[in-house]
Coordinates of C-alpha atoms in Angstrom, one line a residue:
X1 CA -22.1 15.3 9.6
X2 CA -24.2 15.6 12.7
X3 CA -25.4 12.0 12.5
X4 CA -24.9 9.3 15.1
X5 CA -22.1 6.8 14.9
X6 CA -22.8 3.2 13.9
X7 CA -20.2 0.5 14.7
X8 CA -20.2 -3.2 14.0
X9 CA -18.0 -6.2 14.0
X10 CA -16.3 -7.0 10.7
X11 CA -14.8 -10.3 11.8
X12 CA -14.0 -11.9 15.1
X13 CA -12.1 -14.8 13.5
X14 CA -8.7 -13.3 13.5
X15 CA -6.2 -14.1 16.1
X16 CA -4.4 -11.0 17.5
X17 CA -5.8 -8.8 14.7
X18 CA -5.3 -5.2 13.7
X19 CA -6.5 -2.9 10.9
X20 CA -4.1 -1.7 8.2
X21 CA -6.1 0.3 5.7
X22 CA -9.6 1.2 4.5
X23 CA -11.0 2.4 1.1
X24 CA -14.4 2.9 -0.5
X25 CA -15.2 2.2 -4.1
X26 CA -17.5 4.0 -6.5
X27 CA -20.5 1.8 -5.4
X28 CA -19.9 2.8 -1.8
X29 CA -18.6 -0.6 -0.9
X30 CA -16.2 -0.5 2.0
X31 CA -12.9 -2.4 1.7
X32 CA -10.6 -3.2 4.6
X33 CA -7.1 -4.7 5.0
X34 CA -6.2 -6.2 8.3
X35 CA -3.4 -8.4 9.7
X36 CA -3.4 -11.5 11.8
X37 CA -0.3 -12.3 13.9
X38 CA -1.5 -15.5 15.6
X39 CA 0.8 -18.4 15.4
X40 CA 3.5 -16.1 14.0
X41 CA 2.0 -16.2 10.5
X42 CA 1.5 -12.4 10.1
X43 CA -1.0 -12.9 7.3
X44 CA -2.9 -10.1 5.6
X45 CA -6.7 -10.4 5.5
X46 CA -9.1 -8.6 3.1
X47 CA -12.8 -7.8 3.9
X48 CA -15.6 -6.0 2.1
X49 CA -19.2 -5.4 2.8
X50 CA -20.6 -6.1 -0.7
X51 CA -24.4 -6.7 -0.4
X52 CA -24.4 -5.3 3.2
X53 CA -22.6 -8.3 4.7
X54 CA -19.0 -8.5 5.7
X55 CA -16.9 -11.1 3.8
X56 CA -13.3 -11.8 4.7
X57 CA -10.6 -13.8 3.0
X58 CA -6.8 -14.1 3.2
X59 CA -4.6 -12.2 0.9
X60 CA -1.3 -13.8 2.0
X61 CA -0.9 -17.2 3.6
X62 CA 2.3 -18.0 5.6
X63 CA 4.0 -14.9 4.2
X64 CA 5.5 -12.9 7.0
X65 CA 4.1 -9.3 6.7
X66 CA 4.7 -7.4 9.9
X67 CA 4.4 -3.9 8.7
X68 CA 1.1 -2.4 7.6
X69 CA -0.2 -2.7 4.0
X70 CA -1.7 0.0 1.9
X71 CA -4.9 -0.2 -0.1
X72 CA -6.4 1.4 -3.2
X73 CA -9.6 0.6 -5.1
X74 CA -9.7 1.4 -8.8
X75 CA -12.7 2.5 -10.9
X76 CA -13.6 -1.2 -11.6
X77 CA -13.8 -2.0 -7.9
X78 CA -10.5 -4.0 -8.0
X79 CA -8.5 -3.9 -4.8
X80 CA -4.8 -3.1 -5.0
X81 CA -2.5 -3.8 -2.1
X82 CA 1.2 -3.0 -1.4
X83 CA 3.4 -4.1 1.5
X84 CA 6.9 -5.2 2.5
X85 CA 7.5 -8.9 2.9
X86 CA 9.3 -9.0 6.3
X87 CA 11.3 -12.1 5.5
X88 CA 12.8 -11.1 2.1
X89 CA 12.4 -7.3 2.6
X90 CA 11.0 -7.0 -0.9
X91 CA 8.2 -4.8 -2.0
X92 CA 5.1 -6.9 -2.9
X93 CA 1.9 -6.1 -4.7
X94 CA -1.4 -7.9 -4.9
X95 CA -4.7 -7.4 -6.6
X96 CA -8.0 -9.4 -6.8
X97 CA -8.6 -9.2 -10.5
X98 CA -11.0 -12.0 -11.5
X99 CA -12.0 -12.6 -7.8
X100 CA -8.7 -14.3 -7.0
X101 CA -5.7 -12.7 -5.1
X102 CA -2.6 -12.5 -7.2
X103 CA 0.7 -11.3 -5.5
X104 CA 4.0 -10.6 -7.1
X105 CA 7.4 -9.1 -6.1
X106 CA 7.7 -5.6 -7.5
X107 CA 11.1 -4.5 -6.2
X108 CA 13.8 -6.9 -5.0
X109 CA 16.8 -4.7 -5.7
X110 CA 16.9 -3.0 -2.2
X111 CA 15.4 -3.4 1.2
X112 CA 12.1 -2.1 -0.1
X113 CA 8.5 -1.5 0.8
X114 CA 8.7 0.1 4.2
X115 CA 5.9 2.6 4.7
X116 CA 4.6 1.7 1.2
X117 CA 1.5 3.6 0.0
X118 CA -0.5 2.9 -3.2
X119 CA -2.9 4.8 -5.5
X120 CA -4.5 4.1 -8.8
X121 CA -5.0 6.5 -11.7
X122 CA -7.8 7.1 -14.3
X123 CA -6.5 4.1 -16.3
X124 CA -6.5 1.9 -13.2
X125 CA -2.7 1.8 -13.2
X126 CA -1.2 1.2 -9.8
X127 CA 1.4 3.6 -8.4
X128 CA 3.4 2.8 -5.3
X129 CA 5.9 5.0 -3.3
X130 CA 8.0 3.7 -0.4
X131 CA 11.1 4.0 1.7
X132 CA 14.3 2.4 0.4
X133 CA 16.0 1.3 3.7
X134 CA 19.2 0.2 1.8
X135 CA 20.0 3.7 0.4
X136 CA 17.7 5.8 2.6
X137 CA 15.9 7.1 -0.6
X138 CA 12.4 7.7 -1.7
X139 CA 11.4 5.2 -4.4
X140 CA 8.4 4.9 -6.7
X141 CA 7.0 2.2 -9.0
X142 CA 4.1 1.9 -11.5
X143 CA 2.8 -0.8 -13.7
X144 CA 2.1 1.3 -16.8
X145 CA 1.8 -1.1 -19.8
X146 CA 1.6 -4.1 -17.5
X147 CA 5.2 -4.1 -16.5
X148 CA 6.5 -2.8 -13.2
X149 CA 9.1 0.0 -13.4
X150 CA 10.8 1.4 -10.3
X151 CA 13.0 4.4 -9.7
X152 CA 14.5 6.5 -7.0
X153 CA 12.9 9.9 -6.9
X154 CA 15.1 11.7 -4.2
X155 CA 18.5 10.4 -3.2
X156 CA 20.4 13.1 -1.4
X157 CA 19.9 12.7 2.4
X158 CA 17.8 10.4 4.6
X159 CA 14.6 10.5 2.5
X160 CA 11.4 8.7 1.9
X161 CA 10.1 8.2 5.5
X162 CA 6.3 8.1 5.9
X163 CA 5.4 8.8 2.3
X164 CA 1.9 9.4 1.0
X165 CA 0.8 9.3 -2.7
X166 CA -2.2 10.7 -4.6
X167 CA -3.1 10.9 -8.3
X168 CA -4.4 14.2 -9.6
X169 CA -5.7 15.7 -12.7
X170 CA -4.1 14.3 -15.9
X171 CA -2.8 11.4 -13.8
X172 CA -0.1 13.5 -12.3
X173 CA 1.5 11.8 -9.3
X174 CA 1.9 13.7 -6.1
X175 CA 4.0 12.4 -3.2
X176 CA 4.8 13.8 0.2
X177 CA 7.4 12.4 2.5
X178 CA 9.8 13.2 5.3
X179 CA 13.6 14.0 5.2
X180 CA 15.0 13.0 8.5
X181 CA 18.7 14.1 8.4
X182 CA 19.2 17.4 9.9
X183 CA 17.1 19.1 12.6
X184 CA 14.4 19.7 12.4
X185 CA 13.2 17.0 9.9
X186 CA 11.6 18.5 6.9
X187 CA 8.3 17.7 5.0
X188 CA 8.9 17.4 1.3
X189 CA 6.7 17.2 -1.8
X190 CA 7.3 15.8 -5.3
X191 CA 5.3 15.5 -8.5
X192 CA 6.1 14.2 -12.0
X193 CA 4.9 17.2 -14.0
X194 CA 8.4 17.4 -15.5

């Protein structure tokens, strides 16, 4: 606090670009997710400033991703990304383990992934919460044991809008979200302490 602001260009190579998310790892490396909408491709771009120089690469290629992606960095410096594929309306997940981006569909059972947000726990397990637009529910997935498991957390009402997720002590998952039916809308909180 009290210092002067320093600003710089990350990349000028994107056509009609925008920033989605930012995170910092344990080595103070900055990681950024951005989107490119030039040519109607809506690709996601990943950048980091390892070594003090910005390097950018595509996460998705010719995969229509209109909504913003979320980003988490685990204790090994691996980037985890969640987003909704706007063509299939499926929840998608990517990571750059081994230096190469690998993306999979996590939830294809509903119109999933809107407002998705991601966090990692002390074991580097990824946790995602998101809005289920089919049922108007709050949904949650994790890949404990290497397999993705998804469930509805709250199902009564118009739930799951604008969720946020954080992992606390003992890897307890904390989620906040909005319930929009009824006036005024209500802010809600969930955890998995049992």
